[in-house]
Every structure is written in C-alpha cells, then in structure tokens.
Amino acid sequence: MEEYKDDTHTCLKCGSEIYGRSDKKFCSAKCKNDYHNQAGSSSKRLRNRILTDLNSNYEVLEKLMRLGISAISIYDIETLGFKPAIVTGYAKVRSHDEYRCFDIKYCLSPSRIFNIRRMDLEEARRAVYRTLPPQSSCKSR
C-alpha cells in the first residue's frame, strides 16, 4: 500500500501544489511530458544551431569555389557569414592547419583562408576514417 502525507509540495513544471504520494514530482501527465520534452530540447537546439552554421559555412565555401576564389581574408569571409570555429574535420599538414566542412577542405592561417577545394570521394572517405578514434581493444564474447 502506498503512503500518503498531508504535506504538499510543488510541481517541477508549473509550480502548482501536488497532493498525494510524497515522491510525486508533477501535478499531471501534461506537466510531466512538457518538463521532459523541454529538458531534451536544449540539446536539440544546440545540434540544430551547429548544423545550421555548418550548412552556412558550406554555402559560403561553395559560392567562393563557383566564383573561382581559392583564397580570401578572414575578415572578408566572416562578413559573408562564415564562422571559422565551426568545422567537420581538422588535420595538421606539414606547416599549416587543414580544415574540412563536409567535402570541402581549406587551409587556415591567422589572417586568411586559402587553398579552398572540394575533395574527391575517396579522399573524403579517407579523411573521415583518419579522424575516427581508434577501435577499442576490448573483445566481445
């Protein structure tokens, strides 16, 4: 049999008083669903914002390539809406840093982005596997 207490507490979602079991956290199923949906939505918003920024970066890089531009100053590309911190991949290649935005790669220096080019399919596949973490040595039984 469940125990009931006379003292009341408040709903985590709406703040109204809850009567009944002492371990009850919500006043209704609606408040419970709203609370859990809202809790999961912040991570969804972050993922959506990052994907939006990646898509925007990709469009800027693609437009530059269509125009035949392979180098541009950081200031100029940022005015086009490009966000240098949002990338899908990174590699240190000899003396420069190489970044990827999906299948487009470019080099980044403190003052400019240069060598903007699209990777071929095989190169893109190798780049993805090169950035994956090593497989665990644990053996499944």
CSV table of C-alpha atoms in Angstrom, one decimal:
chain,number,residue,atom,x,y,z
A,1,MET,CA,0.0,0.0,0.0
A,2,GLU,CA,1.3,3.5,-0.9
A,3,GLU,CA,1.8,6.0,1.8
A,4,TYR,CA,0.2,9.5,1.6
A,5,LYS,CA,1.4,12.5,3.5
A,6,ASP,CA,-0.5,15.5,4.5
A,7,ASP,CA,2.2,17.9,3.5
A,8,THR,CA,2.2,19.3,0.0
A,9,HIS,CA,5.0,20.1,-2.5
A,10,THR,CA,5.1,21.8,-5.9
A,11,CYS,CA,5.1,20.6,-9.5
A,12,LEU,CA,8.6,20.8,-11.1
A,13,LYS,CA,7.0,22.2,-14.3
A,14,CYS,CA,4.2,24.6,-13.3
A,15,GLY,CA,4.8,25.2,-9.6
A,16,SER,CA,1.3,24.3,-8.5
A,17,GLU,CA,0.7,22.3,-5.3
A,18,ILE,CA,0.8,18.5,-5.6
A,19,TYR,CA,-1.3,16.3,-3.3
A,20,GLY,CA,-0.8,12.6,-2.9
A,21,ARG,CA,2.3,10.4,-2.7
A,22,SER,CA,5.3,12.1,-1.2
A,23,ASP,CA,7.6,11.1,-4.1
A,24,LYS,CA,5.3,12.6,-6.8
A,25,LYS,CA,7.1,15.3,-8.9
A,26,PHE,CA,4.4,16.6,-11.3
A,27,CYS,CA,0.7,17.6,-10.9
A,28,SER,CA,-0.4,16.0,-14.2
A,29,ALA,CA,0.8,13.9,-17.1
A,30,LYS,CA,0.9,17.0,-19.3
A,31,CYS,CA,3.3,18.8,-16.9
A,32,LYS,CA,5.4,15.6,-16.8
A,33,ASN,CA,5.6,15.4,-20.6
A,34,ASP,CA,6.2,19.1,-21.0
A,35,TYR,CA,9.1,19.0,-18.5
A,36,HIS,CA,10.8,16.1,-20.2
A,37,ASN,CA,10.3,17.5,-23.7
A,38,GLN,CA,11.8,20.8,-22.6
A,39,ALA,CA,14.8,19.1,-21.0
A,40,GLY,CA,15.7,17.3,-24.2
A,41,SER,CA,15.1,20.3,-26.4
A,42,SER,CA,18.1,22.3,-25.3
A,43,SER,CA,20.5,19.7,-26.7
A,44,LYS,CA,18.4,19.6,-29.9
A,45,ARG,CA,18.6,23.3,-30.2
A,46,LEU,CA,22.4,23.2,-29.9
A,47,ARG,CA,22.7,20.4,-32.6
A,48,ASN,CA,20.4,22.4,-34.9
A,49,ARG,CA,22.4,25.6,-34.4
A,50,ILE,CA,25.6,23.8,-35.2
A,51,LEU,CA,24.1,22.1,-38.3
A,52,THR,CA,22.8,25.5,-39.4
A,53,ASP,CA,26.2,27.1,-39.0
A,54,LEU,CA,27.9,24.2,-40.9
A,55,ASN,CA,25.4,24.5,-43.8
A,56,SER,CA,26.0,28.2,-43.9
A,57,ASN,CA,29.8,27.7,-44.0
A,58,TYR,CA,29.4,25.1,-46.7
A,59,GLU,CA,27.3,27.5,-48.8
A,60,VAL,CA,29.9,30.3,-48.4
A,61,LEU,CA,32.8,28.0,-49.4
A,62,GLU,CA,30.8,26.6,-52.3
A,63,LYS,CA,30.0,30.1,-53.6
A,64,LEU,CA,33.7,31.1,-53.4
A,65,MET,CA,34.6,28.0,-55.4
A,66,ARG,CA,32.0,28.7,-58.1
A,67,LEU,CA,33.5,32.2,-58.4
A,68,GLY,CA,37.0,30.8,-58.7
A,69,ILE,CA,38.2,32.2,-55.5
A,70,SER,CA,40.6,29.9,-53.6
A,71,ALA,CA,41.9,32.4,-51.0
A,72,ILE,CA,40.2,35.1,-49.0
A,73,SER,CA,40.9,37.1,-45.9
A,74,ILE,CA,39.3,36.1,-42.6
A,75,TYR,CA,37.6,39.4,-42.3
A,76,ASP,CA,36.1,39.2,-45.8
A,77,ILE,CA,34.8,35.6,-45.3
A,78,GLU,CA,33.4,36.4,-41.9
A,79,THR,CA,31.4,39.3,-43.4
A,80,LEU,CA,29.8,36.7,-45.7
A,81,GLY,CA,28.6,34.8,-42.6
A,82,PHE,CA,31.4,32.2,-42.4
A,83,LYS,CA,32.2,31.0,-38.9
A,84,PRO,CA,35.8,29.6,-38.8
A,85,ALA,CA,35.3,27.8,-35.5
A,86,ILE,CA,32.6,25.5,-36.9
A,87,VAL,CA,34.2,22.7,-38.9
A,88,THR,CA,33.6,19.0,-39.5
A,89,GLY,CA,37.3,18.0,-39.5
A,90,TYR,CA,40.9,19.1,-38.8
A,91,ALA,CA,44.3,17.9,-39.7
A,92,LYS,CA,47.8,19.3,-39.2
A,93,VAL,CA,49.5,19.0,-42.6
A,94,ARG,CA,53.2,19.9,-42.7
A,95,SER,CA,53.4,23.6,-41.8
A,96,HIS,CA,49.7,24.5,-41.9
A,97,ASP,CA,46.3,23.6,-40.5
A,98,GLU,CA,43.8,22.0,-42.8
A,99,TYR,CA,40.1,22.2,-42.0
A,100,ARG,CA,37.1,20.5,-43.6
A,101,CYS,CA,33.5,21.4,-44.0
A,102,PHE,CA,31.9,18.2,-45.2
A,103,ASP,CA,33.7,17.5,-48.6
A,104,ILE,CA,35.3,20.9,-48.9
A,105,LYS,CA,38.7,21.5,-47.4
A,106,TYR,CA,40.8,24.6,-46.9
A,107,CYS,CA,43.8,25.9,-45.1
A,108,LEU,CA,43.5,28.4,-42.4
A,109,SER,CA,46.2,30.9,-41.2
A,110,PRO,CA,45.6,33.7,-38.7
A,111,SER,CA,44.8,36.2,-41.5
A,112,ARG,CA,43.3,34.2,-44.3
A,113,ILE,CA,41.7,31.1,-45.7
A,114,PHE,CA,43.4,29.6,-48.7
A,115,ASN,CA,43.6,26.5,-50.9
A,116,ILE,CA,39.8,26.1,-50.9
A,117,ARG,CA,38.9,22.9,-52.8
A,118,ARG,CA,36.5,20.0,-53.0
A,119,MET,CA,37.8,16.6,-52.0
A,120,ASP,CA,37.2,13.7,-54.3
A,121,LEU,CA,35.1,10.9,-52.9
A,122,GLU,CA,38.0,8.6,-52.0
A,123,GLU,CA,39.9,11.4,-50.3
A,124,ALA,CA,36.8,12.4,-48.3
A,125,ARG,CA,36.3,8.8,-47.2
A,126,ARG,CA,39.9,8.5,-46.0
A,127,ALA,CA,39.6,11.8,-44.1
A,128,VAL,CA,36.6,10.6,-42.2
A,129,TYR,CA,38.3,7.4,-41.2
A,130,ARG,CA,41.5,9.2,-40.3
A,131,THR,CA,39.6,11.3,-37.8
A,132,LEU,CA,37.7,8.5,-36.1
A,133,PRO,CA,39.1,7.4,-32.7
A,134,PRO,CA,41.0,4.0,-32.6
A,135,GLN,CA,38.8,0.9,-32.0
A,136,SER,CA,38.7,-0.4,-28.5
A,137,SER,CA,40.9,-3.4,-27.7
A,138,CYS,CA,38.0,-5.0,-25.7
A,139,LYS,CA,36.9,-8.2,-27.2
A,140,SER,CA,33.2,-9.1,-27.1
A,141,ARG,CA,32.2,-12.6,-26.0
